[in-house]
mmCIF file of C-alpha atoms in Angstrom:
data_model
loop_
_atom_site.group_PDB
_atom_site.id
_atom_site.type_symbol
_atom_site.label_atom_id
_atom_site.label_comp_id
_atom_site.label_asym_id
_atom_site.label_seq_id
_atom_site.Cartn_x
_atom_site.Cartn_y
_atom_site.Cartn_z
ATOM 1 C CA UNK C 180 21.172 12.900 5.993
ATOM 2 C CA UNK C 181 23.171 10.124 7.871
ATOM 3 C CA UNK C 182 24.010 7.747 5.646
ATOM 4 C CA UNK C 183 26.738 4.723 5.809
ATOM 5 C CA UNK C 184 30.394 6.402 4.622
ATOM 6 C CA UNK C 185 31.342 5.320 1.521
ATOM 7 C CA UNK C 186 35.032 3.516 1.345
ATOM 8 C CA UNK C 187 37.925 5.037 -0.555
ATOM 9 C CA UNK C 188 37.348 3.006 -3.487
ATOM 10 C CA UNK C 189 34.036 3.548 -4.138
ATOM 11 C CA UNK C 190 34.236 7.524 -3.603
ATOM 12 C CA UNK C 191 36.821 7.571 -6.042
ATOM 13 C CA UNK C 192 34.458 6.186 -8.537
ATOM 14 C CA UNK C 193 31.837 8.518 -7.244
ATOM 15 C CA UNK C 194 34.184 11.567 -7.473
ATOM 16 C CA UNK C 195 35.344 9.977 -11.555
ATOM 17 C CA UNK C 196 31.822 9.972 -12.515
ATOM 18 C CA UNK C 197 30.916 13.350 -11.300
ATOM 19 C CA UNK C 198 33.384 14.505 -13.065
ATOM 20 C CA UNK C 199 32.083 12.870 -16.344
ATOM 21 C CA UNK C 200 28.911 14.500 -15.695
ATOM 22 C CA UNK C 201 30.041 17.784 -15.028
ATOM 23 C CA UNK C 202 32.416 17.498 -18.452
ATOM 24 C CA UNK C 203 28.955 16.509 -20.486
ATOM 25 C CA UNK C 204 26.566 19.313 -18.780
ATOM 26 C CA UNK C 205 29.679 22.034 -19.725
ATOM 27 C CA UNK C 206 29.909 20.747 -23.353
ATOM 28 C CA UNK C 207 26.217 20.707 -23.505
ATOM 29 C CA UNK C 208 26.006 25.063 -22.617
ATOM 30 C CA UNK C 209 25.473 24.063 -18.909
ATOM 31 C CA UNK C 210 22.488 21.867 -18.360
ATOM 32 C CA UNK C 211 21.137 18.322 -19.192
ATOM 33 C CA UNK C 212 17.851 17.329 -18.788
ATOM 34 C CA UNK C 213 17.285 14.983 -15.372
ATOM 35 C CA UNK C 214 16.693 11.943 -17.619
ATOM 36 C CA UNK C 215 20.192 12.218 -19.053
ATOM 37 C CA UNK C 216 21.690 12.830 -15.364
ATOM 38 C CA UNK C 217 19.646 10.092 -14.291
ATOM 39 C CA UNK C 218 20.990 7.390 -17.149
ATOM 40 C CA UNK C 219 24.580 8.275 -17.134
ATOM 41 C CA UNK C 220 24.493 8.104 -12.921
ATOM 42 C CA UNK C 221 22.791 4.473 -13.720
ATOM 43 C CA UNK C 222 24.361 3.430 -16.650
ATOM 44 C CA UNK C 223 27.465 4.887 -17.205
ATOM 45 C CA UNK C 224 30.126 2.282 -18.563
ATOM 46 C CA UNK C 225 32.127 1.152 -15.609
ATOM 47 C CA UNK C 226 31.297 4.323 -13.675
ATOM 48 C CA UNK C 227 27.125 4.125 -13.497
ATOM 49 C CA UNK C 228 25.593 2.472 -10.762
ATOM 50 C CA UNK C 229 24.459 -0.836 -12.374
ATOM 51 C CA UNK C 230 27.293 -0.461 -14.941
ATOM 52 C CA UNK C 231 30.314 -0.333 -12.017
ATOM 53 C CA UNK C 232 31.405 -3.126 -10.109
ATOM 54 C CA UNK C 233 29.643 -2.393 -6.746
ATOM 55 C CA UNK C 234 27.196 -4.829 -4.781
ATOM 56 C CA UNK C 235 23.701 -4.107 -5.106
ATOM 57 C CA UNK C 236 21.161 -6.727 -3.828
ATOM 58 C CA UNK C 237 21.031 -8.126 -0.246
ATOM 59 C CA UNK C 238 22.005 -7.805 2.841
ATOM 60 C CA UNK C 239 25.531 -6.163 1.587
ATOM 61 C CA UNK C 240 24.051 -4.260 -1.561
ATOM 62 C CA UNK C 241 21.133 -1.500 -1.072
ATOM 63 C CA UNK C 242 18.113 -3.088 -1.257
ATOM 64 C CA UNK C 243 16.068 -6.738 -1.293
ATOM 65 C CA UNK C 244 14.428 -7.686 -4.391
ATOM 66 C CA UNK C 245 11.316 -10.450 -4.072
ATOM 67 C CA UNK C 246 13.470 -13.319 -5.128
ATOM 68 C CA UNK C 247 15.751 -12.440 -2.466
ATOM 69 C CA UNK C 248 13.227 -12.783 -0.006
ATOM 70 C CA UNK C 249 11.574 -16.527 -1.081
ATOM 71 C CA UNK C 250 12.553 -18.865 -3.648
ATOM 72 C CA UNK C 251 8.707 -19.421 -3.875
ATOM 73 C CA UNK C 252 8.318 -16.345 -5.517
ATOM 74 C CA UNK C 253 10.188 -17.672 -8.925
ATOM 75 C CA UNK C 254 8.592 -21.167 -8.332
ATOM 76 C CA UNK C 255 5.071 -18.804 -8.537
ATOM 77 C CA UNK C 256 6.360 -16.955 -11.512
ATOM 78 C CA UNK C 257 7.330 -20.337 -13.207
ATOM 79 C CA UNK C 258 4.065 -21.549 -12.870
ATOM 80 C CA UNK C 259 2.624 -18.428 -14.504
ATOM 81 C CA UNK C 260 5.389 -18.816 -17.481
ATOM 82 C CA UNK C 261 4.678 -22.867 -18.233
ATOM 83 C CA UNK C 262 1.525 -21.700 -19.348
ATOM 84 C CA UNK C 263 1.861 -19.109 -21.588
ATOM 85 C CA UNK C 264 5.214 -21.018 -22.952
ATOM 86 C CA UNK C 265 2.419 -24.067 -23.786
ATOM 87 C CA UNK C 266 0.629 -21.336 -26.298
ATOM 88 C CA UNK C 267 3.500 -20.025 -27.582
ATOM 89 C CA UNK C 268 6.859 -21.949 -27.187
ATOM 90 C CA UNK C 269 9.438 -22.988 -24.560
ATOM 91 C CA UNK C 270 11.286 -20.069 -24.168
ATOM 92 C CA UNK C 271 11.891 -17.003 -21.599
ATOM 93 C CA UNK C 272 13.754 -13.978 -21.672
ATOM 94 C CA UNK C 273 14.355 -12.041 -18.461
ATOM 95 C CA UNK C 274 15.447 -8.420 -18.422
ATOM 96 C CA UNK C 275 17.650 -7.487 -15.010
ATOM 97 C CA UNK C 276 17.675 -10.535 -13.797
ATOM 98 C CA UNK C 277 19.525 -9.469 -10.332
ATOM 99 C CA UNK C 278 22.130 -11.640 -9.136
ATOM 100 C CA UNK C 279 20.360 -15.096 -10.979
ATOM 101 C CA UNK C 280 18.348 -16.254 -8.438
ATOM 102 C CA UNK C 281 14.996 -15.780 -10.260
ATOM 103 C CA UNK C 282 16.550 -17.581 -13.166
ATOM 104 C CA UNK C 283 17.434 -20.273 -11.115
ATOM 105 C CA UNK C 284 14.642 -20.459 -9.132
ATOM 106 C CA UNK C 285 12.239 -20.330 -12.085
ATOM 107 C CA UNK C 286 14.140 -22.728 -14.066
ATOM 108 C CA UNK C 287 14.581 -25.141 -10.965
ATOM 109 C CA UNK C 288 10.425 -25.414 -10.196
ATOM 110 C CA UNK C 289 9.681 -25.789 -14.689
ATOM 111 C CA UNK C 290 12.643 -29.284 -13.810
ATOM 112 C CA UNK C 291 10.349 -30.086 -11.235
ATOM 113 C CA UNK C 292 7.118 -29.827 -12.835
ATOM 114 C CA UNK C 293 8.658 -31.319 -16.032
ATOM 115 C CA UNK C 294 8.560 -28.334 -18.277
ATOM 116 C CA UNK C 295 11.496 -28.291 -20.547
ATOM 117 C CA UNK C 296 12.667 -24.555 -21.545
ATOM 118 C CA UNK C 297 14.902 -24.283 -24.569
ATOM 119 C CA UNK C 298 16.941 -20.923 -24.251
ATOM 120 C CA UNK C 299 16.256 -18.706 -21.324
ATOM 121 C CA UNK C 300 17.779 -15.236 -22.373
ATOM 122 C CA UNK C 301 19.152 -12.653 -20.009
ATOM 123 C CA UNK C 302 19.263 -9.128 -21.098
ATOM 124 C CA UNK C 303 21.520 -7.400 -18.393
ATOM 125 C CA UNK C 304 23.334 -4.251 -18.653
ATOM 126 C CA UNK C 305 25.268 -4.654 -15.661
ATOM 127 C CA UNK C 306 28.593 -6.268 -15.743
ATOM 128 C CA UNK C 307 29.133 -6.891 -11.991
ATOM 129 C CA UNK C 308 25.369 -8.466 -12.269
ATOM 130 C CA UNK C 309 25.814 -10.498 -15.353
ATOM 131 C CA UNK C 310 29.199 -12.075 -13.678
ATOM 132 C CA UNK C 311 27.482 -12.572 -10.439
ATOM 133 C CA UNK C 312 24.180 -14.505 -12.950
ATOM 134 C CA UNK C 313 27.052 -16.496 -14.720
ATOM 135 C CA UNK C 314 28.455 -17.915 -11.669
ATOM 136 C CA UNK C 315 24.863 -18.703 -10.142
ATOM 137 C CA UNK C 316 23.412 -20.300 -13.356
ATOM 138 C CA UNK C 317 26.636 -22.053 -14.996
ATOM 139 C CA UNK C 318 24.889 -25.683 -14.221
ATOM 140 C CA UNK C 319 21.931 -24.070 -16.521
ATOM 141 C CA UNK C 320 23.090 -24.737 -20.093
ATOM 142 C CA UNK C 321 20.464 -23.338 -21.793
ATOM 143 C CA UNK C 322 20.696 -19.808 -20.326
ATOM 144 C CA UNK C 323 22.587 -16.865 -22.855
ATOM 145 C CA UNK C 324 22.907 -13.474 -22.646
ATOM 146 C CA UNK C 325 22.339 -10.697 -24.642
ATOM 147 C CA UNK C 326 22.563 -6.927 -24.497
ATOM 148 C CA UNK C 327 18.990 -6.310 -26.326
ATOM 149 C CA UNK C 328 15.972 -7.745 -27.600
ATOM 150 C CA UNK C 329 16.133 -10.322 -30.090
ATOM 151 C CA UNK C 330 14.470 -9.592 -33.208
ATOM 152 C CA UNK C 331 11.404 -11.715 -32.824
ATOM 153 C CA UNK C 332 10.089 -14.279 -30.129
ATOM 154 C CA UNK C 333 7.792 -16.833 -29.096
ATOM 155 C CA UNK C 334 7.644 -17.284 -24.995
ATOM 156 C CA UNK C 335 7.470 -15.572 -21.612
ATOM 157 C CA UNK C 336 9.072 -12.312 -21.055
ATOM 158 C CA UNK C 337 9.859 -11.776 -17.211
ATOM 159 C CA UNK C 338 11.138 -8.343 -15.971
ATOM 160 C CA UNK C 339 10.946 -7.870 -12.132
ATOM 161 C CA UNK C 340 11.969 -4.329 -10.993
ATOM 162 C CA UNK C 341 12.884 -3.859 -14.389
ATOM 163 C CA UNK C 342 10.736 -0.329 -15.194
ATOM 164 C CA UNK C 343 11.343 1.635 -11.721
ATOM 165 C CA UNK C 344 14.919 1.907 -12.738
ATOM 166 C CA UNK C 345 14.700 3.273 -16.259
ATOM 167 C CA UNK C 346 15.217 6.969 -16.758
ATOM 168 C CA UNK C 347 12.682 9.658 -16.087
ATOM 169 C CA UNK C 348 12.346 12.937 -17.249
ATOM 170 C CA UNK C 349 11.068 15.630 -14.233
ATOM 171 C CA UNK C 350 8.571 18.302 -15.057
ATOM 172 C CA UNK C 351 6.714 20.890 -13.225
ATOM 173 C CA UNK C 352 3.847 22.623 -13.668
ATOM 174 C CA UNK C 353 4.370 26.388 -13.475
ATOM 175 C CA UNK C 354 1.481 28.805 -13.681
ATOM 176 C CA UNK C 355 -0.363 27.763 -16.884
ATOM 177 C CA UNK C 356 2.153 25.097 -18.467
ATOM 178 C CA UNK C 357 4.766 22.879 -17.515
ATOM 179 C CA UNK C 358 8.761 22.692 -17.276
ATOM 180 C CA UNK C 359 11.358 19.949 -17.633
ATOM 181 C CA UNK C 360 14.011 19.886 -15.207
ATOM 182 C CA UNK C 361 17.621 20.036 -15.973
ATOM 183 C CA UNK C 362 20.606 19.639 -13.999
ATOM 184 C CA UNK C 363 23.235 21.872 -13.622
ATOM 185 C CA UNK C 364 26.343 22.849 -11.362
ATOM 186 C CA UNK C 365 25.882 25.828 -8.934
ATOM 187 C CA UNK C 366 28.528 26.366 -5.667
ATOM 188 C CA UNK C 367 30.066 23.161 -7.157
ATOM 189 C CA UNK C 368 26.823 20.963 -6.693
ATOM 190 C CA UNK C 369 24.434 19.556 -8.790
ATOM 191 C CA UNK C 370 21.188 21.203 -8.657
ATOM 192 C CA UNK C 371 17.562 21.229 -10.574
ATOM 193 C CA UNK C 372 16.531 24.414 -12.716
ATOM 194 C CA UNK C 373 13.267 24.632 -15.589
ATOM 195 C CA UNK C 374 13.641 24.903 -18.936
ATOM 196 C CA UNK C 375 11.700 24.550 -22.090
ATOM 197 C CA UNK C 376 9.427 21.467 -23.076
ATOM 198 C CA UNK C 377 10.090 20.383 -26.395
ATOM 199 C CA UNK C 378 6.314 18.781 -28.247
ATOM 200 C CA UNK C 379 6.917 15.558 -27.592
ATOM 201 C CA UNK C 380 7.197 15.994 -24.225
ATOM 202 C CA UNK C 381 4.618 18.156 -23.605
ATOM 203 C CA UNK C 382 2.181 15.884 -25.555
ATOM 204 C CA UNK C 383 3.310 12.696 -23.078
ATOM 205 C CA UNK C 384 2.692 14.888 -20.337
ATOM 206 C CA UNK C 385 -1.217 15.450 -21.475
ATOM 207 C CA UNK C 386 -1.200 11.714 -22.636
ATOM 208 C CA UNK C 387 0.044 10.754 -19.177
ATOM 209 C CA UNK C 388 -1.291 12.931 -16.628
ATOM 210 C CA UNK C 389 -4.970 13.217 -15.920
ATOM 211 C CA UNK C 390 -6.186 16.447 -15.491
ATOM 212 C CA UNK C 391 -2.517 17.807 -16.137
ATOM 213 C CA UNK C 392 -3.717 21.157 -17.149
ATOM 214 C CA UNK C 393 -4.919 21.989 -13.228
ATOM 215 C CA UNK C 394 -2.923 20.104 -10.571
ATOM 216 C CA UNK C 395 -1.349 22.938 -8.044
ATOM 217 C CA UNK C 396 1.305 25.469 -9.179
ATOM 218 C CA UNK C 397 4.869 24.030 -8.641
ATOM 219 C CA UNK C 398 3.556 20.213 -8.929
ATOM 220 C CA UNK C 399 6.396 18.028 -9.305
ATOM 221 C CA UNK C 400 6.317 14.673 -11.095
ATOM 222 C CA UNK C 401 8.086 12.388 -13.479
ATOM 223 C CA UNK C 402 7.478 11.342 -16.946
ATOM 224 C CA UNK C 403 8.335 7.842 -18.048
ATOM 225 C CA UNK C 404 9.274 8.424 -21.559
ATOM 226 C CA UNK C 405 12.161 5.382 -21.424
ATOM 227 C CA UNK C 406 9.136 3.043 -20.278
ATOM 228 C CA UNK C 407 7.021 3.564 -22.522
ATOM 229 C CA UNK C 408 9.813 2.707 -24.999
ATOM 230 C CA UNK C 409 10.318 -0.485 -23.447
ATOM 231 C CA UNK C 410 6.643 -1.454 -23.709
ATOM 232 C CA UNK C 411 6.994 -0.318 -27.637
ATOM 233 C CA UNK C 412 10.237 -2.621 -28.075
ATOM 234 C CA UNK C 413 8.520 -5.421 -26.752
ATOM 235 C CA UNK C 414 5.277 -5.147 -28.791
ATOM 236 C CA UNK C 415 7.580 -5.140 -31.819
ATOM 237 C CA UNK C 416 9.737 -8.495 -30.435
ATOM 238 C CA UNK C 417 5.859 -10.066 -30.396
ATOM 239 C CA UNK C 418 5.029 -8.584 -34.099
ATOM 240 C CA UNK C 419 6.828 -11.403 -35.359
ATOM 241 C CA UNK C 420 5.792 -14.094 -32.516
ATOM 242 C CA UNK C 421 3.852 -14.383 -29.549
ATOM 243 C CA UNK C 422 4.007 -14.751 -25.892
ATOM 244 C CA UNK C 423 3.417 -12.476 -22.691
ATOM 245 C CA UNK C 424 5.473 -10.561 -20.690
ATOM 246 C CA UNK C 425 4.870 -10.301 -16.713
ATOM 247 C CA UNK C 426 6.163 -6.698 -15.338
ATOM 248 C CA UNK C 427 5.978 -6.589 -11.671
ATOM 249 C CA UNK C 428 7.020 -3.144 -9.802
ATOM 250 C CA UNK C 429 6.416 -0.712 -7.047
ATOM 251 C CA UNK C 430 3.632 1.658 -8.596
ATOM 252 C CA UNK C 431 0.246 3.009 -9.101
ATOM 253 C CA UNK C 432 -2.789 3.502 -12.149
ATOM 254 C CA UNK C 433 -2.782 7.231 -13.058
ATOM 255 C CA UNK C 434 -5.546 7.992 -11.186
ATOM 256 C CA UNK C 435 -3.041 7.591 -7.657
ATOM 257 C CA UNK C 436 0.134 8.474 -9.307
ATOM 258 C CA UNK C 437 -0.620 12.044 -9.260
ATOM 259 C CA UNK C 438 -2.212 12.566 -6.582
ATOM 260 C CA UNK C 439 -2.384 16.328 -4.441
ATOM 261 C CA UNK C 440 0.129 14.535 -1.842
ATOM 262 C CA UNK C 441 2.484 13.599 -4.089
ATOM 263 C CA UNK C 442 2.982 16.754 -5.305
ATOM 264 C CA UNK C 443 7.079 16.333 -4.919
ATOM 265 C CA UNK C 444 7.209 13.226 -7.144
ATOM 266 C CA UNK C 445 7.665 9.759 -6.471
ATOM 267 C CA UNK C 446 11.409 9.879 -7.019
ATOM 268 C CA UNK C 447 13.749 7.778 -4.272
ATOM 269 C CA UNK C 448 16.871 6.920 -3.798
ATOM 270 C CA UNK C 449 18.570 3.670 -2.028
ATOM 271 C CA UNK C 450 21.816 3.249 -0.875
ATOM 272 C CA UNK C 451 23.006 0.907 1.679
ATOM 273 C CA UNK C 452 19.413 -0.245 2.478
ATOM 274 C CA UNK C 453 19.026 3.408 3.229
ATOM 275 C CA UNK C 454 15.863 5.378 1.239
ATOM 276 C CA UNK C 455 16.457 9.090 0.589
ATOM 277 C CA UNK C 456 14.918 11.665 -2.141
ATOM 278 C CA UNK C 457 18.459 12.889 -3.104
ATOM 279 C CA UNK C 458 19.101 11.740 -6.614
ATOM 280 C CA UNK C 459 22.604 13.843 -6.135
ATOM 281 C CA UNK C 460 23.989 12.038 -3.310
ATOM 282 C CA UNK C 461 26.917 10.341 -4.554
ATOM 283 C CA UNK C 462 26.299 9.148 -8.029
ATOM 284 C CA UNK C 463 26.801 5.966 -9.088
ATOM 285 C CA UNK C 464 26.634 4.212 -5.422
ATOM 286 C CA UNK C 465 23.199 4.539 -5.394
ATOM 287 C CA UNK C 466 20.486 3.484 -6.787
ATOM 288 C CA UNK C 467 17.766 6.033 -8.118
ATOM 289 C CA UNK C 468 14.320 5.199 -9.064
ATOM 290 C CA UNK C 469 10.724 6.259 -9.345
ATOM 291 C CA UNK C 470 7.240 4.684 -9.164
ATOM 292 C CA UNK C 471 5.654 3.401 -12.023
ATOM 293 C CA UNK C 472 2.982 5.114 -13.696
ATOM 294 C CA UNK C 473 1.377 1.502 -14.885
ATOM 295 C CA UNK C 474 -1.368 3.044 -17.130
ATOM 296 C CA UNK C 475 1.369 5.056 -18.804
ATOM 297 C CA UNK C 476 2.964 1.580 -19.527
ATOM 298 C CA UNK C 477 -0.539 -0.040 -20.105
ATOM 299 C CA UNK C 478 -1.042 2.718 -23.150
ATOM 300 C CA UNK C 479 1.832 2.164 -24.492
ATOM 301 C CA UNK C 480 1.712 -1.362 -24.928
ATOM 302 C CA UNK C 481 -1.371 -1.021 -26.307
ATOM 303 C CA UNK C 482 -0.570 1.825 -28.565
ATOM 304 C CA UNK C 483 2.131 -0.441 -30.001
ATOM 305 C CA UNK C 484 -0.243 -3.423 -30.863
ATOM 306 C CA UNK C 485 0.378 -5.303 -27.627
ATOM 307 C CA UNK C 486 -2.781 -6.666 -25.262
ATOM 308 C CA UNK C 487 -3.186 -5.433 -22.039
ATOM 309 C CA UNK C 488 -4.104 -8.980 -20.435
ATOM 310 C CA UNK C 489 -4.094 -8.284 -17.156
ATOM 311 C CA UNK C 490 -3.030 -5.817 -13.855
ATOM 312 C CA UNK C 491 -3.772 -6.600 -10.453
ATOM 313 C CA UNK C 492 -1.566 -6.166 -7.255
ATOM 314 C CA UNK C 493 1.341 -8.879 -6.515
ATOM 315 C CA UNK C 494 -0.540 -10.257 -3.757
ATOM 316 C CA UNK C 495 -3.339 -11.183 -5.839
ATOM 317 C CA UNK C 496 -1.357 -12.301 -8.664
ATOM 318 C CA UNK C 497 1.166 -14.895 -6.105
ATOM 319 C CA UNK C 498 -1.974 -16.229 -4.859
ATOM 320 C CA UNK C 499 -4.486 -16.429 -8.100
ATOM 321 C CA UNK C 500 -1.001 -18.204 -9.598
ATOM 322 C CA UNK C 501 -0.863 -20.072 -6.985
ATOM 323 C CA UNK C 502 1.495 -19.264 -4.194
ATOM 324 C CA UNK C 503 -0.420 -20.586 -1.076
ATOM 325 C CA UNK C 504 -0.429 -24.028 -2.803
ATOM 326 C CA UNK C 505 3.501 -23.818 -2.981
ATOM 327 C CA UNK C 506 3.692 -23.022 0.278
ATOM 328 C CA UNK C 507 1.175 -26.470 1.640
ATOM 329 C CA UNK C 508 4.032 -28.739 -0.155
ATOM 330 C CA UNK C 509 6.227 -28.071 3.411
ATOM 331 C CA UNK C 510 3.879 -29.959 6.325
ATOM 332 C CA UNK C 511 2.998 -26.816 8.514
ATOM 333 C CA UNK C 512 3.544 -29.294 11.288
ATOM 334 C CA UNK C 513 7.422 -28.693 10.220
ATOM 335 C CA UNK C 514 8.040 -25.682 12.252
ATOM 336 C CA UNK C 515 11.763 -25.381 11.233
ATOM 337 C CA UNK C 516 11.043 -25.402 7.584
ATOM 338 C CA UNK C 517 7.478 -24.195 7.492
ATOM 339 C CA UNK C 518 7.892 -20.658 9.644
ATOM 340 C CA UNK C 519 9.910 -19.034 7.937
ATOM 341 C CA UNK C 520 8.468 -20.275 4.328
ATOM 342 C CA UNK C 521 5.047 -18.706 5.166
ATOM 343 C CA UNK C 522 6.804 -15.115 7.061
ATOM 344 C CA UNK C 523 8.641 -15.264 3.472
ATOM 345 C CA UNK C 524 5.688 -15.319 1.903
ATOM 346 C CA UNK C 525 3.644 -13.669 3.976
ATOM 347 C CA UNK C 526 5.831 -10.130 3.263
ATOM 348 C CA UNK C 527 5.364 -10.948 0.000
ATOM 349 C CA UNK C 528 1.424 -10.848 0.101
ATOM 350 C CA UNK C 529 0.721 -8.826 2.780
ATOM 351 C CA UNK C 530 -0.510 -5.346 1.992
ATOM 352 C CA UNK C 531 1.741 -3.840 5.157
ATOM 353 C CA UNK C 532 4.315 -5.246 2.942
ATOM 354 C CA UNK C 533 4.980 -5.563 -0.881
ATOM 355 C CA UNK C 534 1.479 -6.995 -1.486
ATOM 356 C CA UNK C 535 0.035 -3.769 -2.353
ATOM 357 C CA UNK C 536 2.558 -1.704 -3.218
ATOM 358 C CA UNK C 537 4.144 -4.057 -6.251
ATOM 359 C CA UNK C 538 1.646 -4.505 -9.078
ATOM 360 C CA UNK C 539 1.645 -7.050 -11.444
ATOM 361 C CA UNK C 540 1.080 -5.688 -15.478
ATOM 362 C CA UNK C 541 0.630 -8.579 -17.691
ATOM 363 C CA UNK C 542 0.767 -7.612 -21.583
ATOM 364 C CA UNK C 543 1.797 -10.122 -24.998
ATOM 365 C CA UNK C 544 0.311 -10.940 -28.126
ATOM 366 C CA UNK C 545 -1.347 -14.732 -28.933
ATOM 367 C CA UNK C 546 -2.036 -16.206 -25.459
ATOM 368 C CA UNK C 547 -4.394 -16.217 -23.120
ATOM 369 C CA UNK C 548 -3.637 -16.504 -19.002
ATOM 370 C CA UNK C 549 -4.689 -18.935 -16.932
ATOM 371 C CA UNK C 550 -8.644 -18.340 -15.579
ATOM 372 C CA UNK C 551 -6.967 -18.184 -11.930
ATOM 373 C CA UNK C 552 -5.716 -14.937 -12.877
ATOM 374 C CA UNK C 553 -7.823 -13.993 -15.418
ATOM 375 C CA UNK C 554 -10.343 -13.590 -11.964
ATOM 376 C CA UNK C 555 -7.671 -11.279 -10.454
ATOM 377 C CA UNK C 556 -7.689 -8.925 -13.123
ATOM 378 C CA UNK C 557 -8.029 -5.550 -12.189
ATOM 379 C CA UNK C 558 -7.132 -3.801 -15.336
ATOM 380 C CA UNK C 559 -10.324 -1.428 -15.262
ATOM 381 C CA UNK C 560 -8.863 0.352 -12.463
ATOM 382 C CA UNK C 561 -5.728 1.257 -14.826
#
């Protein structure tokens, strides 16, 4: 690969972190499991790659995020929160919320429209990040952050590129069963080798995979065990209120995930607006993340008590929630400040672009969504 060189700095804290790893696969008889390399590459304190202190979104981090790209993508999403916040109550929690500028975007268009939100609640587990949100929302006082999920809650629940970026386990199918994938050192590099499934593995692989028991010999894909444990936390934060959460990601229904020509996996790395499939490529200055399986998260929602209220792709969600009527408030007879509105938007709908790709899962407990995207609703396909 050519990729960008790393500075001094930051290779240090690559070269620190490898060495943590390496310490914790020795201790552990020589091998983790790739969903333990995986977390501690992402999340290690002050070493992990959303933990350290690097840049990560826009033009100087590794990749652009939708809010990044139009500030009528929050405006969108605040429309879509007012009106579950009207059945429930005038709150919103966001998980990852990227440098702020969803926050502020989505709390800026509620002002506008004169919806009042109480708390708005961060849960960020990125110090760099949650410095970078303090600075961008500190004329917001009713923003707070936490490092978990409250208890209980009555509101909107935003999380955008929240699930690609949570831990996977790897497993392969081998003859007549399947292996997990653990990481080890060989020639002083990290490499993949098999080893056991434990049950509880095994039975998320049949619960997840369609037909699991006959794709090819040496299939490759990932299980998204971490996910689904997100999608159980938040059905037990509604069990004492209610409210919806909207999940946009990059992803597919089971039924594509696993399909014959993705037989390596969905995983992919990004570093320095670079994409590459090495998830060993200096750890902890890159990001590493896979597709999401969004029927895996769909079952486990629902599993946990949550309803499954609606799934459709983002271009039909910006548009049934109203996006194109954002977009008519500039005069398209404004050239200067219409054209590059509607190119914003138009890469965000446009299924060359993240229209198809990004899906939109919409799950929560109480509400109902508005019939605009109640029409979109795809959630047979899942």
């Amino acid at each position: 690969m050519s990729l960008p060189a790393p500075n001094s700095d930051a290779l240090a804290a690559s070269q620190a972190l490898q060495r943590l790893i390496a310490a914790e696969i020795a201790e552990q008889g020589g091998a983790i499991p790739f969903s333990r390399f995986m977390e501690l590459a992402l999340y290690a304190p002050k070493l992990g790659y959303y933990s350290g202190g690097a840049a990560k979104l826009g033009r100087d981090g590794d990749f652009t995020t939708a809010p990044e790209i139009s500030p009528l993508f929050g405006a969108t999403l605040a429309r879509a929160s007012a009106a579950i916040m009207a059945q429930s109550g005038p709150n919103i929690i966001e998980f990852g919320a990227g440098t702020g500028k969803l926050a502020r975007d989505v709390l800026t268009a509620l002002a506008e429209i004169g919806v009042a939100v109480d708390s708005y609640t961060i849960i960020e587990l990125s110090g760099e990040l949650r410095a970078r949100q303090q600075e961008a929302l500190k004329d917001f006082p009713q923003v707070r952050w936490l490092n978990g999920f409250p208890d209980g809650f009555h509101g909107a629940v935003l999380a955008n590129e929240v699930l690609d970026a949570m831990p996977v386990e790897l497993v392969m199918k081998e003859g007549d069963g399947w292996t997990r994938q653990y990481v080890t050192i060989s020639g002083g590099a990290f490499t993949l080798i098999p080893g056991q499934l434990d049950a509880a593995l095994l039975e998320q692989v049949a619960r997840q995979i369609p037909d699991f028991e006959s794709l090819q010999d040496g299939y490759l894909t990932e299980v998204h065990l971490v996910g689904c444990g997100f999608m159980r936390s938040l059905a037990q934060m509604f069990k004492n209120g209610k409210g919806a959460a909207i999940l946009v990601d990059y992803g597919f229904p089971a039924h594509e995930y696993y399909f014959d020509e993705r037989s390596s996996g969905t995983l992919m790395c990004h570093y320095r607006h670079h994409a590459h499939p090495d998830p060993f490529y200096l750890p902890g200055l890159q990001d590493i993340t896979a597709h999401v399986d969004f029927t895996a998260m769909a079952l486990a929602a629902q599993d946990a008590g949550l309803d499954v209220l609606g799934y459709m792709s983002q271009a039909s969600f910006l548009l049934a929630a109203g996006i194109g009527e954002l977009l008519l408030r500039t005069d398209p007879e404004d050239a200067l400040r219409y054209l590059p509105q509607s190119k914003a938007v138009q890469k965000l709908v446009s299924p060359a672009e993240m229209g198809e790709l990004f899906k939109v899962l919409l799950v929560g407990h109480g509400v109902e969504l508005d019939p605009a995207i109640v029409r979109a609703d795809r959630s047979h396909k899942l």
